[in-house]
Amino acid sequence: MIMTTNRDVTIYDIAKVLKISASTVSRGLKNHPHVSKEMKKKILIAARKMGYQQNKFASNLRQKRTNTIGVVVPRLDSYFMSTVISGMEKIFNNFGYNLIISQSQESIKKESNSIATLFNTRVDGLLVSLSYETRNLEHLNLLFNKGIPVVFFDRICDHPKCKSVIIDNYKAGYEITSHMIEQGCKHIIHIGGSQIRNVYADRYRGFRRAMVDNCLEINDKSLMVTNLNHEAGIESANAILNQKERPDGIFVANDTTAVSMICELKKAGIRIPEDICVAGFNDDPISRVVDPNLTTIHYPGREMGEVAATTLISILKGEQSELLNSIVLRHSLIIRQSSLRIK
Amino acid sequence: MIMTTNRDVTIYDIAKVLKISASTVSRGLKNHPHVSKEMKKKILIAARKMGYQQNKFASNLRQKRTNTIGVVVPRLDSYFMSTVISGMEKIFNNFGYNLIISQSQESIKKESNSIATLFNTRVDGLLVSLSYETRNLEHLNLLFNKGIPVVFFDRICDHPKCKSVIIDNYKAGYEITSHMIEQGCKHIIHIGGSQIRNVYADRYRGFRRAMVDNCLEINDKSLMVTNLNHEAGIESANAILNQKERPDGIFVANDTTAVSMICELKKAGIRIPEDICVAGFNDDPISRVVDPNLTTIHYPGREMGEVAATTLISILKGEQSELLNSIVLRHSLIIRQSSLRIK
DNA sequence: GTGAAAGCGCTAACAA
DNA sequence: TTGTTAGCGCTTTCAC
């Protein structure tokens, strides 16, 4: 085994060996058209033999770009987000970009920090899904001012300089609520997330609209805002169990919470869907496993990641229209046992 | 709003404004002891006011380090891996490191590519969980030769230069199999993953040993090697249904596959655990939702990520003992309905 | 305590 | 087609 703990091989070393200039080596290595074929071959061979590795800092310093993309997400540890990231990684990797990932943990403070750090790292572009707490985009100004492109996905915020990749949460909320109404539900409530965020506000709006369109009552108890985790499902279930007038339908804004809610309700002897219909959102694998299987909205995580990545790349290449504002992916209503009363 | 679309502010700009030298600015910014307090304050204020952002490339180029860590994992889109990454990100973020993540998609070729790319990016260290196909560590030689530390987690490979973070898969496999035997299973089979990988080979070894210790028969049909995804569960279930002599216990090397297998077996009228006991591995959330709840091994993903990250950081700081070889985290057997015959 | 100057490795404008 | 040269922004040694 060769120990090369010493100094890195540079283009100057190669140039010296080949008795040519460093610039020719640089050009040869990048397959520049102004270098003769034989010379290129010589350079490539020498580089390989000498164990040359390009120094990206020097290169980045010169070129003022990094081939690095920053990603800021609320949390990494959900099924949805991991499929999104997986999709992004695949695309960026194909295009020679590196991905730097950070989590806001649903906090605006951490989100600001992450974005500032990524900015300092001189990322070429940014993909962002906003935290629960984020109310405005001031913390993105440093990117906007520098003209660094930002693409939002899923949890977005309208901004003239940004493009977004989303699904139609309003429509999805409308569809799933309508479905529950068709199944005979008259008193449906919605377990939602932070109403600052488009995804949760839109799902709720869709729910409300469906209720109103069907002349069903909604009041201040129709919406429970939670943080949509496992515990929230248990707590909401217990809150509902303690109500005098229990709902006959519950539309939950994600599957995790819907599932833990179903488990808790079942423990208390509630029959799903006979006593209460339940629907979730996301089509996590868990929705196909819970008994009864959970009615939900299929939510294309991997595609969303791929589309967001592709969009950012085309912006970086200058191929993207200024007019494009948002890309809406198709969702679908997945009807399963948890809401099916009419067989 | 100030438009600073132009040139970045450098320490020279600050120096000019303050009528001092760039070196003093550099020192002041880093809180170097040889700079007077008043001067430091002046520099800091000017830097903030002028919107100075350190150029990391220039800095890295000078210092020959990046504050960046590379992570290579087989896939990102599993619950386990996303919790691992989440744990790592948290630790590295606290210590001012960036994370660059890439997926090998279980392929040795992609793994080699990813590692080479990360090497070129001059990562300070690497965290790796090996692909299904990886048989040796030749593709890591370029890192070893340069003295760049590598820490393996979960899917490891023994190497004198590397440290590992794992659980005792052998023991876990032994425990879960023993439990099933206690519950009266006599004819248990194991659905495993690539036997090249420690995690799967060790779980199988544990299984075999438990069988042998209890004088139960094992043969070439006792192990089915699959890729442990959702489909594999369905296929294995059908394979088992077609057997003349069906097992009375199935130990599956992960929860995803165990769960899809349970669903498929149930469809065919098999009662779990009365006809067949099933156990999984990982303690994914899904294991608590499937009916019957899945017996499994709790597998500390987040902690594994945190410990691996902490280990790498201490190596980078030179605080880590050469003698440390591997860190074994505690697992636990979670007994649930899917294997419980004796109530 | 502060400044001058060199150089990290690479690229690109310009010259030849 | 190849070479020369300047400089990206920062750190650090040495001198004062």
XYZ file of C-alpha atoms in Angstrom, chain B residues 16-340:
325
model
C -9.949 49.676 3.583
C -12.884 51.191 5.438
C -11.158 50.797 8.773
C -7.777 51.833 7.365
C -6.094 48.733 8.730
C -4.649 45.640 7.075
C -6.542 42.627 5.877
C -4.593 40.380 8.205
C -5.856 42.270 11.205
C -9.368 41.932 9.948
C -8.877 38.215 9.464
C -7.497 37.892 12.963
C -10.179 40.060 14.487
C -12.904 38.010 12.883
C -11.480 34.836 14.359
C -11.093 36.390 17.794
C -7.330 35.996 17.683
C -5.706 37.022 21.008
C -3.210 39.378 19.359
C -5.852 41.874 18.367
C -6.917 44.575 20.794
C -10.455 44.489 22.094
C -11.436 47.818 20.632
C -10.129 46.829 17.266
C -12.040 43.561 17.384
C -15.213 45.395 18.194
C -14.682 47.848 15.338
C -14.032 45.012 12.919
C -17.064 43.040 13.993
C -19.323 46.053 13.691
C -17.986 47.019 10.291
C -18.283 43.422 9.098
C -21.893 43.219 10.156
C -22.745 46.581 8.712
C -21.136 45.805 5.395
C -22.775 42.414 5.158
C -19.552 40.479 5.197
C -19.756 36.724 4.636
C -16.690 34.624 4.957
C -15.671 32.902 1.750
C -15.278 29.327 2.791
C -13.464 28.267 -0.326
C -10.676 30.684 0.171
C -10.532 29.646 3.777
C -10.658 25.952 2.991
C -8.110 26.358 0.261
C -5.745 27.883 2.749
C -6.497 25.580 5.636
C -6.946 22.384 3.691
C -10.041 21.318 5.552
C -13.700 21.623 4.786
C -15.830 21.149 7.870
C -17.845 18.837 5.728
C -18.709 15.237 6.441
C -19.815 12.731 3.835
C -22.487 10.138 4.479
C -23.056 7.155 2.221
C -26.077 4.977 2.859
C -27.779 2.255 0.847
C -31.124 4.017 0.780
C -32.588 7.069 2.407
C -36.207 6.125 2.289
C -36.605 3.842 5.257
C -37.764 4.809 8.677
C -34.599 3.479 10.228
C -32.250 5.376 7.947
C -34.117 8.625 8.214
C -33.874 8.521 11.992
C -30.167 7.710 11.758
C -29.528 10.642 9.446
C -31.660 12.878 11.563
C -29.507 12.034 14.592
C -26.295 12.658 12.677
C -27.465 15.933 11.263
C -28.293 17.195 14.718
C -24.846 16.443 16.129
C -22.852 17.706 13.160
C -24.912 20.819 12.997
C -24.071 21.543 16.640
C -20.391 21.224 15.856
C -20.518 23.388 12.770
C -20.118 20.620 10.232
C -22.057 20.273 7.023
C -23.397 16.944 5.911
C -23.253 15.733 2.346
C -25.425 12.721 1.806
C -25.513 10.192 -0.971
C -27.207 6.899 -1.669
C -25.583 3.797 -3.055
C -28.954 2.273 -3.981
C -27.462 -1.019 -2.738
C -24.978 -1.021 -5.611
C -21.225 -1.278 -5.183
C -20.712 0.778 -8.308
C -22.761 3.704 -7.034
C -21.121 3.343 -3.649
C -17.655 3.634 -5.185
C -18.712 6.640 -7.216
C -20.210 8.382 -4.228
C -17.117 7.786 -2.159
C -14.843 9.062 -4.899
C -16.950 12.189 -5.292
C -16.930 12.833 -1.573
C -13.203 12.304 -1.533
C -12.798 14.910 -4.249
C -14.965 17.242 -2.259
C -12.319 16.831 0.416
C -14.662 15.761 3.154
C -13.034 15.732 6.565
C -14.489 12.333 7.337
C -16.916 9.739 6.153
C -19.814 7.806 7.651
C -20.719 4.698 5.725
C -23.328 1.984 5.830
C -22.422 -0.558 3.179
C -24.505 -1.662 0.218
C -25.872 -5.133 -0.327
C -23.183 -5.859 -2.867
C -20.055 -4.568 -1.183
C -17.574 -7.371 -0.613
C -14.401 -5.510 0.248
C -13.157 -2.045 1.057
C -10.856 -1.362 -1.869
C -12.934 1.617 -2.897
C -12.104 3.216 0.432
C -8.356 2.982 -0.041
C -8.040 6.484 -1.357
C -9.428 7.715 1.961
C -7.313 5.391 4.043
C -4.182 6.472 2.196
C -4.899 10.084 2.958
C -5.726 9.360 6.570
C -9.316 10.509 6.235
C -11.284 8.838 9.013
C -14.121 6.502 8.152
C -16.750 5.342 10.619
C -19.084 2.519 9.682
C -22.524 2.200 11.145
C -25.030 -0.608 11.065
C -23.773 -2.324 7.927
C -20.138 -2.552 8.689
C -16.980 -4.338 7.654
C -14.063 -4.886 9.955
C -11.002 -2.873 9.030
C -8.033 -1.894 11.164
C -8.384 1.770 10.252
C -12.105 2.054 10.898
C -14.397 2.211 13.834
C -17.918 0.910 13.784
C -21.216 1.553 15.490
C -23.533 -1.423 15.573
C -25.881 -3.483 17.640
C -25.312 -7.123 18.488
C -27.277 -8.620 15.655
C -26.214 -12.119 16.535
C -27.536 -11.816 20.045
C -30.719 -10.130 18.862
C -31.327 -12.916 16.361
C -30.683 -15.450 19.071
C -33.065 -13.795 21.487
C -35.933 -13.410 19.118
C -35.619 -16.976 17.877
C -35.405 -18.296 21.429
C -38.531 -16.400 22.273
C -40.387 -18.002 19.398
C -39.186 -21.417 20.470
C -40.445 -20.724 23.977
C -43.786 -19.964 22.457
C -43.875 -23.436 21.071
C -42.519 -22.993 17.569
C -40.649 -26.031 16.300
C -40.251 -25.354 12.633
C -39.002 -21.812 12.231
C -37.581 -20.280 9.080
C -35.674 -17.083 8.571
C -36.290 -14.505 5.851
C -32.994 -12.690 5.603
C -31.089 -10.194 3.480
C -27.771 -10.346 1.665
C -25.548 -12.668 3.667
C -22.539 -10.611 2.683
C -23.646 -7.974 5.172
C -22.903 -8.393 8.829
C -26.363 -7.364 9.928
C -28.119 -10.084 7.995
C -25.484 -12.749 8.392
C -25.365 -12.168 12.142
C -29.116 -12.293 12.551
C -29.124 -15.567 10.702
C -26.255 -16.935 12.780
C -28.170 -16.028 15.923
C -31.209 -17.788 14.548
C -29.262 -20.929 13.706
C -27.591 -21.044 17.044
C -30.882 -20.727 18.899
C -32.338 -23.517 16.795
C -29.361 -25.780 17.393
C -29.285 -25.014 21.108
C -32.873 -26.168 21.276
C -32.287 -29.266 19.176
C -34.519 -28.051 16.380
C -33.811 -28.922 12.822
C -32.399 -26.502 10.317
C -31.783 -27.247 6.688
C -31.243 -25.476 3.406
C -34.833 -24.305 3.462
C -34.457 -22.591 6.801
C -33.088 -19.462 5.177
C -34.677 -17.466 2.384
C -32.516 -14.611 1.134
C -34.522 -11.697 -0.259
C -34.017 -7.990 -0.714
C -36.251 -7.352 2.281
C -38.657 -4.902 0.707
C -42.413 -4.828 0.619
C -42.666 -7.116 -2.397
C -40.284 -9.618 -0.885
C -42.755 -10.085 1.945
C -45.548 -10.912 -0.449
C -43.409 -13.253 -2.511
C -42.047 -15.062 0.514
C -45.530 -15.424 1.937
C -46.705 -17.054 -1.246
C -43.680 -19.289 -1.392
C -44.470 -20.445 2.114
C -48.133 -20.948 1.362
C -47.142 -23.249 -1.463
C -44.984 -25.426 0.732
C -46.302 -28.767 1.833
C -44.779 -28.434 5.265
C -45.396 -24.919 6.398
C -43.311 -23.436 9.156
C -44.944 -22.575 12.465
C -42.686 -19.585 12.976
C -41.076 -16.978 10.706
C -38.326 -14.655 11.796
C -37.933 -11.855 9.263
C -34.856 -9.623 9.210
C -36.851 -6.407 8.999
C -40.276 -5.054 9.828
C -41.283 -3.857 6.387
C -41.049 -7.345 4.987
C -42.507 -8.979 8.079
C -45.536 -6.724 7.895
C -46.280 -7.237 4.221
C -45.837 -10.939 4.822
C -48.324 -10.927 7.671
C -50.879 -9.128 5.529
C -50.437 -11.644 2.745
C -50.617 -14.639 5.051
C -53.756 -13.287 6.673
C -55.387 -12.916 3.280
C -54.777 -16.620 2.758
C -56.544 -17.414 5.976
C -53.480 -18.103 8.079
C -53.937 -17.066 11.699
C -51.090 -15.155 13.313
C -49.805 -16.236 15.812
C -51.947 -19.376 16.199
C -50.878 -20.993 12.927
C -47.631 -19.155 12.396
C -45.703 -16.876 14.743
C -44.008 -13.953 13.035
C -41.245 -11.687 14.264
C -39.534 -8.754 12.592
C -36.579 -6.499 13.247
C -36.227 -2.713 13.649
C -39.242 -1.582 15.659
C -40.516 0.606 12.857
C -43.720 2.461 13.740
C -45.518 0.103 11.428
C -44.791 -2.790 13.781
C -47.118 -1.270 16.355
C -49.911 -0.848 13.882
C -50.118 -4.125 12.049
C -52.686 -6.554 13.392
C -51.511 -8.471 15.287
C -48.793 -6.156 16.563
C -45.394 -7.337 15.489
C -42.785 -8.811 17.785
C -39.508 -7.192 16.864
C -36.126 -5.941 17.979
C -35.921 -2.329 19.009
C -33.102 -0.809 17.058
C -31.899 2.621 18.137
C -31.604 4.514 14.848
C -31.366 8.051 16.140
C -28.823 7.049 18.798
C -26.806 5.131 16.256
C -26.607 8.257 14.130
C -25.662 10.389 17.082
C -23.024 7.995 18.338
C -21.496 7.540 14.901
C -21.357 11.304 14.449
C -19.869 11.875 17.882
C -17.268 9.192 17.282
C -16.207 10.724 14.006
C -15.965 14.152 15.555
C -13.761 12.904 18.350
C -11.513 11.172 15.833
C -11.210 14.436 13.932
C -10.303 16.203 17.137
C -7.690 13.566 17.793
C -9.415 12.586 20.994
C -10.228 9.068 19.986
C -8.260 6.068 21.152
C -6.600 4.018 18.434
C -7.736 0.963 20.296
C -11.431 1.594 19.985
C -12.777 -0.777 17.419
C -16.510 -0.815 17.666
C -19.299 0.611 19.736
C -22.177 -1.719 20.375
C -25.494 -0.156 21.231
C -28.109 -1.876 23.272
C -31.066 -3.431 21.497
C -34.157 -4.871 23.088
C -36.617 -7.584 22.315
C -40.134 -6.211 21.967
C -42.650 -8.962 22.406
C -46.032 -8.306 20.875
C -49.030 -10.288 19.745
C -47.614 -11.693 16.521
C -45.576 -14.263 18.416
C -47.508 -14.656 21.635
